Coordinates of C-alpha atoms and ligand atoms in Angstrom, one line a residue:
M1 CA 27.5 1.7 -15.1
R2 CA 25.1 1.3 -17.9
T3 CA 21.7 -0.4 -18.3
T4 CA 18.4 -0.4 -20.2
V5 CA 16.1 0.5 -17.3
G6 CA 17.5 2.2 -14.2
I7 CA 15.2 1.5 -11.3
I8 CA 15.4 3.9 -8.3
G9 CA 14.0 2.3 -5.1
G10 CA 14.0 -1.3 -3.8
G11 CA 10.6 -1.4 -2.2
P12 CA 7.9 -3.7 -3.6
A13 CA 7.4 -1.6 -6.8
G14 CA 11.1 -1.5 -7.8
L15 CA 11.8 -5.1 -6.8
L16 CA 8.8 -6.6 -8.6
L17 CA 9.5 -4.5 -11.7
A18 CA 13.1 -5.7 -11.8
R19 CA 11.9 -9.3 -11.5
L20 CA 9.4 -8.9 -14.3
L21 CA 11.9 -7.2 -16.6
H22 CA 14.6 -9.7 -15.9
R23 CA 12.2 -12.6 -16.9
A24 CA 11.2 -10.7 -20.0
G25 CA 14.9 -10.4 -21.0
V26 CA 15.1 -6.6 -20.4
D27 CA 18.2 -5.6 -18.5
C28 CA 17.9 -3.3 -15.4
V29 CA 19.7 -2.2 -12.2
V30 CA 18.0 -1.4 -8.9
L31 CA 19.4 1.4 -6.6
E32 CA 18.2 1.3 -3.0
S33 CA 19.2 4.0 -0.6
R34 CA 18.8 1.9 2.6
T35 CA 20.4 -1.4 3.9
R36 CA 18.9 -4.8 3.2
Q37 CA 18.0 -5.2 6.9
Y38 CA 16.2 -1.9 6.9
V39 CA 13.9 -2.5 3.9
Q40 CA 13.1 -6.0 5.2
R41 CA 12.1 -4.8 8.6
R42 CA 9.9 -1.8 7.6
Q43 CA 6.4 -2.4 8.8
R44 CA 3.8 -1.7 6.1
A45 CA 0.4 -3.0 5.1
G46 CA -0.5 -6.6 4.2
M47 CA -3.7 -7.0 2.3
L48 CA -3.2 -8.3 -1.3
E49 CA -5.9 -8.1 -4.0
Q50 CA -6.3 -11.2 -6.2
G51 CA -4.5 -9.4 -9.1
T52 CA -1.5 -8.7 -6.8
V53 CA -1.3 -12.4 -5.8
D54 CA -1.6 -13.4 -9.5
A55 CA 1.2 -10.9 -10.5
L56 CA 3.5 -12.4 -7.8
R57 CA 2.7 -15.9 -9.0
A58 CA 3.3 -14.9 -12.7
A59 CA 6.7 -13.6 -11.6
D60 CA 7.4 -16.9 -9.9
A61 CA 7.8 -15.1 -6.6
A62 CA 4.9 -16.6 -4.7
A63 CA 6.3 -19.8 -3.2
R64 CA 6.1 -18.6 0.4
L65 CA 3.0 -16.5 -0.2
D66 CA 1.2 -19.6 -1.4
T67 CA 2.0 -21.5 1.8
E68 CA 1.9 -18.8 4.4
G69 CA -0.6 -16.3 2.9
L70 CA -4.1 -16.4 4.4
V71 CA -7.0 -16.2 1.9
H72 CA -9.8 -14.1 3.3
D73 CA -13.4 -14.4 2.1
G74 CA -14.4 -11.0 3.4
I75 CA -14.2 -8.3 6.0
E76 CA -16.2 -7.4 9.1
L77 CA -17.7 -3.9 9.6
R78 CA -18.4 -3.0 13.2
F79 CA -20.6 -0.1 14.3
E80 CA -23.2 0.5 17.0
R81 CA -22.0 -2.6 18.8
E82 CA -23.0 -4.8 15.9
R83 CA -20.9 -7.1 13.7
H84 CA -21.6 -7.3 9.9
H85 CA -19.7 -9.7 7.6
L86 CA -19.3 -8.8 4.0
D87 CA -18.9 -12.0 1.9
F88 CA -16.6 -11.1 -1.0
P89 CA -16.9 -14.3 -3.1
V90 CA -20.7 -14.0 -3.0
L91 CA -20.7 -10.3 -3.7
T92 CA -18.1 -10.4 -6.5
G93 CA -18.6 -13.7 -8.2
G94 CA -15.7 -15.5 -6.4
R95 CA -13.0 -13.0 -5.6
T96 CA -11.0 -13.0 -2.4
V97 CA -8.1 -11.2 -0.9
T98 CA -4.9 -12.5 0.8
I99 CA -3.2 -11.4 4.0
Y100 CA 0.6 -11.6 3.5
A101 CA 2.8 -8.8 4.9
Q102 CA 4.6 -6.4 2.6
T103 CA 7.8 -7.0 4.5
E104 CA 7.6 -10.7 3.5
I105 CA 7.1 -9.8 -0.1
V106 CA 10.1 -7.6 0.1
K107 CA 12.2 -10.4 1.7
D108 CA 11.1 -12.9 -1.0
L109 CA 11.9 -10.5 -3.9
V110 CA 15.2 -9.4 -2.4
A111 CA 16.3 -13.1 -2.0
L112 CA 15.3 -14.0 -5.6
Q113 CA 17.0 -11.0 -7.0
L114 CA 20.2 -11.5 -5.1
T115 CA 20.2 -15.2 -6.2
D116 CA 19.6 -15.0 -9.9
G117 CA 18.4 -11.5 -10.7
P118 CA 19.7 -8.2 -12.0
P119 CA 22.1 -6.0 -9.9
L120 CA 20.5 -4.7 -6.7
L121 CA 22.7 -2.1 -4.9
F122 CA 21.9 -1.4 -1.3
E123 CA 23.0 1.9 0.3
A124 CA 22.9 3.4 -3.2
E125 CA 21.1 6.7 -2.9
A126 CA 19.9 8.4 -6.1
L127 CA 20.7 12.1 -6.0
A128 CA 19.2 13.2 -9.2
V129 CA 17.9 12.1 -12.6
E130 CA 19.5 14.1 -15.4
G131 CA 18.3 14.5 -18.9
P132 CA 14.9 12.8 -18.7
Q133 CA 13.9 14.3 -22.0
S134 CA 17.1 13.3 -23.8
G135 CA 17.5 9.9 -25.3
A136 CA 20.0 8.9 -22.6
P137 CA 18.9 9.8 -19.1
V138 CA 21.5 9.4 -16.3
V139 CA 20.9 8.7 -12.6
R140 CA 23.5 10.3 -10.3
F141 CA 23.9 8.3 -7.1
R142 CA 26.1 7.9 -4.0
H143 CA 27.4 4.4 -3.2
E144 CA 30.1 3.4 -0.8
G145 CA 31.1 7.0 -0.2
R146 CA 31.6 7.8 -3.9
E147 CA 29.4 9.6 -6.4
R148 CA 28.7 7.5 -9.4
T149 CA 26.4 7.5 -12.5
L150 CA 24.1 5.0 -14.1
A151 CA 23.5 5.6 -17.8
C152 CA 20.1 4.4 -18.9
E153 CA 17.7 4.2 -21.8
W154 CA 14.8 4.7 -19.4
V155 CA 14.6 5.5 -15.7
V156 CA 11.7 4.4 -13.4
G157 CA 11.3 6.2 -10.1
C158 CA 10.0 3.6 -7.5
D159 CA 11.5 5.6 -4.7
G160 CA 8.5 6.1 -2.5
S161 CA 7.0 9.3 -1.2
H162 CA 10.3 11.0 -0.3
G163 CA 12.3 10.0 -3.4
A164 CA 14.4 11.9 -5.9
A165 CA 12.7 10.9 -9.2
A166 CA 9.7 13.1 -9.0
D167 CA 12.0 16.1 -8.4
A168 CA 13.3 15.7 -12.0
F169 CA 9.8 16.7 -13.4
P170 CA 9.9 20.4 -14.2
A171 CA 7.3 22.3 -12.1
A172 CA 5.6 23.5 -15.3
A173 CA 5.2 19.9 -16.6
C174 CA 3.4 18.4 -13.5
R175 CA 0.9 18.9 -10.8
T176 CA 0.5 17.4 -7.4
Y177 CA -2.9 16.9 -5.9
R178 CA -2.8 16.5 -2.1
H179 CA -5.2 16.2 0.8
D180 CA -4.2 15.9 4.4
Y181 CA -6.7 14.2 6.7
P182 CA -7.2 15.7 10.2
Y183 CA -6.1 12.4 11.9
S184 CA -3.4 9.7 12.0
W185 CA -3.1 6.0 12.6
L186 CA -1.3 4.6 15.6
G187 CA -0.3 1.1 14.6
I188 CA 1.0 -1.7 16.7
L189 CA 2.3 -5.2 16.1
A190 CA 1.6 -7.5 19.0
E191 CA 2.9 -11.0 19.6
V192 CA -0.5 -12.6 20.1
P193 CA -2.6 -14.6 17.6
P194 CA -5.4 -12.6 16.0
S195 CA -8.6 -12.3 17.9
C196 CA -10.7 -13.5 14.9
D197 CA -10.1 -14.7 11.4
E198 CA -11.2 -11.5 9.7
L199 CA -10.1 -8.0 9.3
I200 CA -12.4 -5.8 11.3
Y201 CA -13.1 -2.1 10.3
A202 CA -14.7 -0.5 13.4
H203 CA -16.6 2.8 13.4
H204 CA -16.9 4.3 16.9
A205 CA -17.7 7.8 18.2
R206 CA -14.2 7.9 19.8
G207 CA -12.6 7.1 16.5
F208 CA -11.8 4.3 14.0
A209 CA -10.1 1.0 14.9
L210 CA -8.8 -1.8 12.6
H211 CA -8.0 -5.4 13.5
S212 CA -5.6 -7.1 11.1
M213 CA -3.0 -9.9 11.5
R214 CA 0.4 -11.2 10.6
P215 CA -0.3 -14.9 11.0
P216 CA 0.3 -17.2 12.7
R217 CA 1.7 -15.4 15.8
F218 CA 1.0 -11.7 15.5
S219 CA -1.9 -9.2 15.5
R220 CA -1.7 -5.9 13.7
L221 CA -4.0 -3.3 15.2
Y222 CA -4.6 0.4 14.4
L223 CA -6.3 3.3 16.2
Q224 CA -7.3 6.6 14.8
V225 CA -5.5 9.3 16.8
P226 CA -5.3 13.1 16.4
N227 CA -2.5 14.5 14.2
G228 CA 0.6 15.3 16.2
T229 CA 0.0 12.4 18.6
G230 CA 3.2 11.3 20.3
L231 CA 3.9 7.7 21.3
E232 CA 4.9 8.8 24.8
D233 CA 1.2 9.5 25.5
W234 CA 0.2 6.0 24.5
P235 CA 1.6 3.3 26.9
D236 CA 0.6 -0.2 25.9
D237 CA -2.2 -0.5 28.4
R238 CA -3.9 2.7 27.1
I239 CA -3.7 1.3 23.6
W240 CA -5.3 -2.0 24.5
D241 CA -8.1 -0.3 26.6
E242 CA -8.9 2.0 23.7
L243 CA -9.0 -0.8 21.2
D244 CA -11.3 -2.7 23.6
T245 CA -13.7 0.2 23.8
R246 CA -13.8 0.7 20.0
F247 CA -14.2 -3.0 19.2
T248 CA -17.0 -3.5 21.8
V249 CA -19.9 -5.5 20.5
D250 CA -23.0 -6.9 22.2
A251 CA -22.1 -10.4 21.1
D252 CA -19.5 -12.5 23.0
W253 CA -16.1 -11.3 21.7
T254 CA -12.7 -10.7 23.3
L255 CA -9.7 -8.9 22.0
R256 CA -6.6 -10.9 22.8
R257 CA -3.7 -8.9 24.4
G258 CA 0.0 -9.6 24.1
P259 CA 3.4 -7.9 24.1
V260 CA 3.7 -5.0 21.7
T261 CA 6.7 -5.4 19.5
A262 CA 6.4 -2.3 17.3
K263 CA 4.5 1.0 17.5
S264 CA 4.3 3.9 15.1
V265 CA 2.1 6.9 14.2
T266 CA 1.3 7.6 10.5
P267 CA -0.5 10.7 9.2
M268 CA -3.3 10.0 6.7
R269 CA -3.0 11.7 3.3
S270 CA -3.9 11.4 -0.3
L271 CA -1.4 12.5 -3.0
V272 CA -1.5 12.1 -6.8
H273 CA 1.4 13.3 -9.0
E274 CA 0.3 13.9 -12.6
P275 CA 1.5 12.9 -15.1
M276 CA 3.5 9.8 -14.2
R277 CA 5.9 10.1 -17.2
H278 CA 8.2 12.9 -18.3
G279 CA 10.3 12.0 -21.3
R280 CA 12.2 8.8 -20.5
L281 CA 11.5 9.0 -16.7
L282 CA 8.4 7.2 -15.4
L283 CA 7.1 7.0 -11.8
A284 CA 5.5 4.0 -10.1
G285 CA 4.0 3.2 -6.7
D286 CA 4.3 5.6 -3.8
A287 CA 6.6 7.9 -5.8
A288 CA 3.5 8.8 -7.8
H289 CA 0.6 8.4 -5.5
I290 CA -0.2 7.9 -1.8
V291 CA -3.6 6.8 -0.5
P292 CA -4.8 6.7 3.1
P293 CA -4.5 3.0 4.3
T294 CA -8.2 2.5 5.1
G295 CA -8.8 0.7 1.7
A296 CA -5.5 -1.1 1.8
K297 CA -4.8 0.0 -1.7
G298 CA -1.2 1.4 -1.5
L299 CA 0.7 -1.8 -2.2
N300 CA -1.9 -3.1 -4.7
L301 CA -1.6 0.2 -6.8
A302 CA 2.1 -0.1 -6.8
V303 CA 1.9 -3.6 -8.2
S304 CA -0.6 -2.7 -10.9
D305 CA 1.7 0.2 -12.0
V306 CA 4.6 -2.1 -12.4
R307 CA 2.6 -4.8 -14.2
L308 CA 1.7 -2.2 -16.8
L309 CA 5.3 -1.0 -17.0
A310 CA 6.6 -4.5 -17.4
M311 CA 4.2 -5.1 -20.2
A312 CA 5.2 -1.8 -21.8
F313 CA 8.9 -2.5 -21.7
T314 CA 8.4 -6.1 -22.9
E315 CA 6.5 -4.7 -25.9
L316 CA 9.2 -2.2 -26.6
H317 CA 11.9 -4.9 -26.3
A318 CA 9.9 -7.3 -28.6
D319 CA 9.1 -4.9 -31.5
G320 CA 10.3 -1.4 -30.7
S321 CA 6.7 -0.2 -30.0
T322 CA 6.3 2.6 -27.4
R323 CA 2.5 2.3 -27.6
L324 CA 2.1 1.1 -24.0
L325 CA 4.8 3.4 -22.6
D326 CA 3.0 6.3 -24.3
G327 CA -0.3 5.3 -22.7
Y328 CA 1.2 4.4 -19.3
S329 CA 0.5 7.6 -17.4
D330 CA -3.1 7.9 -18.5
L331 CA -3.9 4.2 -18.0
C332 CA -2.4 4.2 -14.5
L333 CA -4.0 7.4 -13.4
Q334 CA -7.5 6.1 -14.2
R335 CA -7.0 3.3 -11.7
V336 CA -5.1 5.6 -9.2
W337 CA -8.0 8.1 -9.1
Q338 CA -10.5 5.3 -8.6
A339 CA -8.4 3.8 -5.7
T340 CA -8.0 7.3 -4.3
R341 CA -11.8 7.8 -4.4
F342 CA -12.5 4.4 -2.7
S343 CA -9.8 5.0 0.0
D344 CA -11.3 8.5 0.6
D345 CA -14.8 7.1 0.9
M346 CA -13.8 4.4 3.3
T347 CA -11.7 6.9 5.3
R348 CA -14.5 9.5 5.6
M349 CA -17.1 6.9 6.4
L350 CA -15.2 5.2 9.2
H351 CA -13.2 7.9 11.0
A352 CA -14.6 10.3 13.6
Q353 CA -14.4 13.8 12.2
P354 CA -12.6 16.0 14.8
D355 CA -14.7 19.0 13.9
G356 CA -17.8 16.9 13.0
D357 CA -21.2 17.3 14.6
A358 CA -24.0 14.9 15.4
F359 CA -25.3 15.2 11.9
D360 CA -22.0 14.0 10.4
H361 CA -22.0 11.1 12.8
R362 CA -25.5 10.0 11.7
M363 CA -24.5 10.3 8.1
Q364 CA -21.6 7.9 8.6
L365 CA -24.0 5.4 10.3
A366 CA -26.5 5.8 7.4
R367 CA -23.7 5.0 4.9
L368 CA -22.7 2.0 6.9
R369 CA -26.3 0.8 7.3
R370 CA -26.8 1.2 3.5
I371 CA -23.8 -1.2 2.9
T372 CA -25.1 -3.8 5.3
A373 CA -28.7 -3.5 4.1
S374 CA -28.2 -3.4 0.3
R375 CA -26.6 -6.1 -1.7
H376 CA -25.9 -3.6 -4.4
A377 CA -24.0 -1.2 -2.0
A378 CA -22.1 -4.1 -0.5
A379 CA -21.1 -5.4 -3.9
E380 CA -19.8 -1.9 -4.8
L381 CA -17.5 -1.9 -1.7
A382 CA -16.5 -5.5 -2.4
A383 CA -15.6 -4.9 -6.0
N384 CA -13.4 -2.0 -5.1
Y385 CA -11.8 -3.7 -2.1
T386 CA -10.9 -6.9 -4.0
G387 CA -9.6 -4.7 -6.8
L388 CA -10.8 -3.2 -10.1
P389 CA -9.5 -4.9 -13.2
L390 CA -6.3 -3.5 -14.9
P391 CA -7.4 -0.8 -17.4
L392 CA -6.2 -2.6 -20.5
Ligands
APR401 N1 17.5 6.5 -3.9 C1 17.3 5.1 -3.8 N2 16.3 4.6 -3.2 C2 15.4 5.4 -2.6 C3 15.5 6.8 -2.6 C4 16.6 7.4 -3.3 N3 16.8 8.7 -3.5 N4 14.5 7.4 -1.9 C5 13.8 6.4 -1.5 N5 14.3 5.2 -1.8 C6 13.8 3.8 -1.5 C7 13.3 3.6 -0.1 O1 14.3 3.4 0.8 C8 12.3 2.5 -0.3 O2 13.0 1.2 -0.1 O3 12.7 3.5 -2.4 C9 11.9 2.5 -1.8 C10 10.4 2.9 -1.9 O4 9.7 1.8 -1.4 P1 8.2 2.0 -0.8 O5 8.2 3.2 0.0 O6 7.9 0.7 -0.1 O7 7.3 2.3 -2.1 P2 6.8 1.3 -3.2 O8 7.8 0.3 -3.6 O9 6.1 2.2 -4.2 O10 5.6 0.5 -2.5 C11 4.4 0.9 -2.2 O11 4.7 0.9 0.1 O12 4.3 2.8 1.4 C12 3.8 1.6 1.0 O13 1.5 1.8 1.2 C13 2.5 1.7 0.3 O14 2.3 -0.5 0.5 C14 2.6 0.5 -0.4 C15 3.9 0.3 -0.9
PHB402 C1 -2.6 -4.3 7.6 O1 -2.8 -5.5 7.7 O2 -1.6 -3.7 7.9 C2 -3.8 -3.5 7.0 C3 -4.9 -4.2 6.5 C4 -5.9 -3.5 5.9 C5 -5.9 -2.1 5.9 C6 -4.7 -1.4 6.3 C7 -3.7 -2.1 6.9 O3 -6.9 -1.4 5.3

């Protein structure tokens, strides 16, 4: 097999890149190691920045998002039994966010690609990228029990946090910055309509809790738990009781309970792989960076990477210029580090520190009070949450 851009990974990054390249007349092939059913069922985040929605619209992949996505005007911060609404349009000059699950984006993009897009091979696992510094890199992959090769002009690794692409960077040519937080998120999907229209970020001495949704019928809820927590210790009733405690407010408010249909524990970590390009191999999305989910930035960063990449390949295709490809890594990393900083600030402000003392707790409350008391501080959070502009 031969193509111009070989894309490893059929998550949101790889699929959106393929769609954008196809529409720009650049040919590509996507190799995805899992089955279609598996990638369409994997539970992930669901908060889209305005720029992410715009990118999906520009790719003509937003038909369902535009009817089923829920536009949100803000979030709620909860602490000391109080509720505080942050009004994003007021704080940012009109920007909003949209709730639409990543699984739905993946379903939409897979359907489009299988109908009229470039080849998308499921159960095609990339084993290695060879010759990234040559003019003709090759992806070795396994498909239907056979080892095969995909000869490319360029390779993009969109293969997530455990992919094969980053392994093709020689150790001397890259560096990985990593931080592991001393807690995890226990996430549930429950078949019950959300308990209110907003995302709620709750600070509590017992730990953080988040109320989100998969409208119209499902609630998505998260609890901070210690690292190493096993699901066997968390029967559904214990989860609901703990959520109730952490969301408690003095005002009249009830958390709706319903059957739990999915449950998982995810460790919280930050990871940045620098640079994001080695010769003719580029990384995008989780393959290059992971953020803790508190700021809901993972999917949005993946989308902004591939928007830049699509522009870069379109420019190359149009007039042979590698200007944007040459600037790709530096441009992306500016945004990546800003999103990492924001996610880290949100994470540290909202989670109970396992080894923290009373002073740390009061510092968190002082930070939260500053946001609710100062328009300037609230606007800074809102600007980051709704998404910083692409660095172009
Ligand atoms: N060969 C082929 N495909 C692979 C390989 C491999 N060796 N390794 C991993 N993959 C596939 C995975 O099965 C997955 O479908 O690459 C895809 C990567 O997709 P994601 O993990 O969803 O990453 P990305 O597309 O960058 O999207 C970022 O995902 O993790 C969340 O918070 C993150 O929401 C953000 C989004
Ligand atoms: C989600 O809906 O899954 C979600 C929303 C906001 C976050 C993290 C996850 O910060």
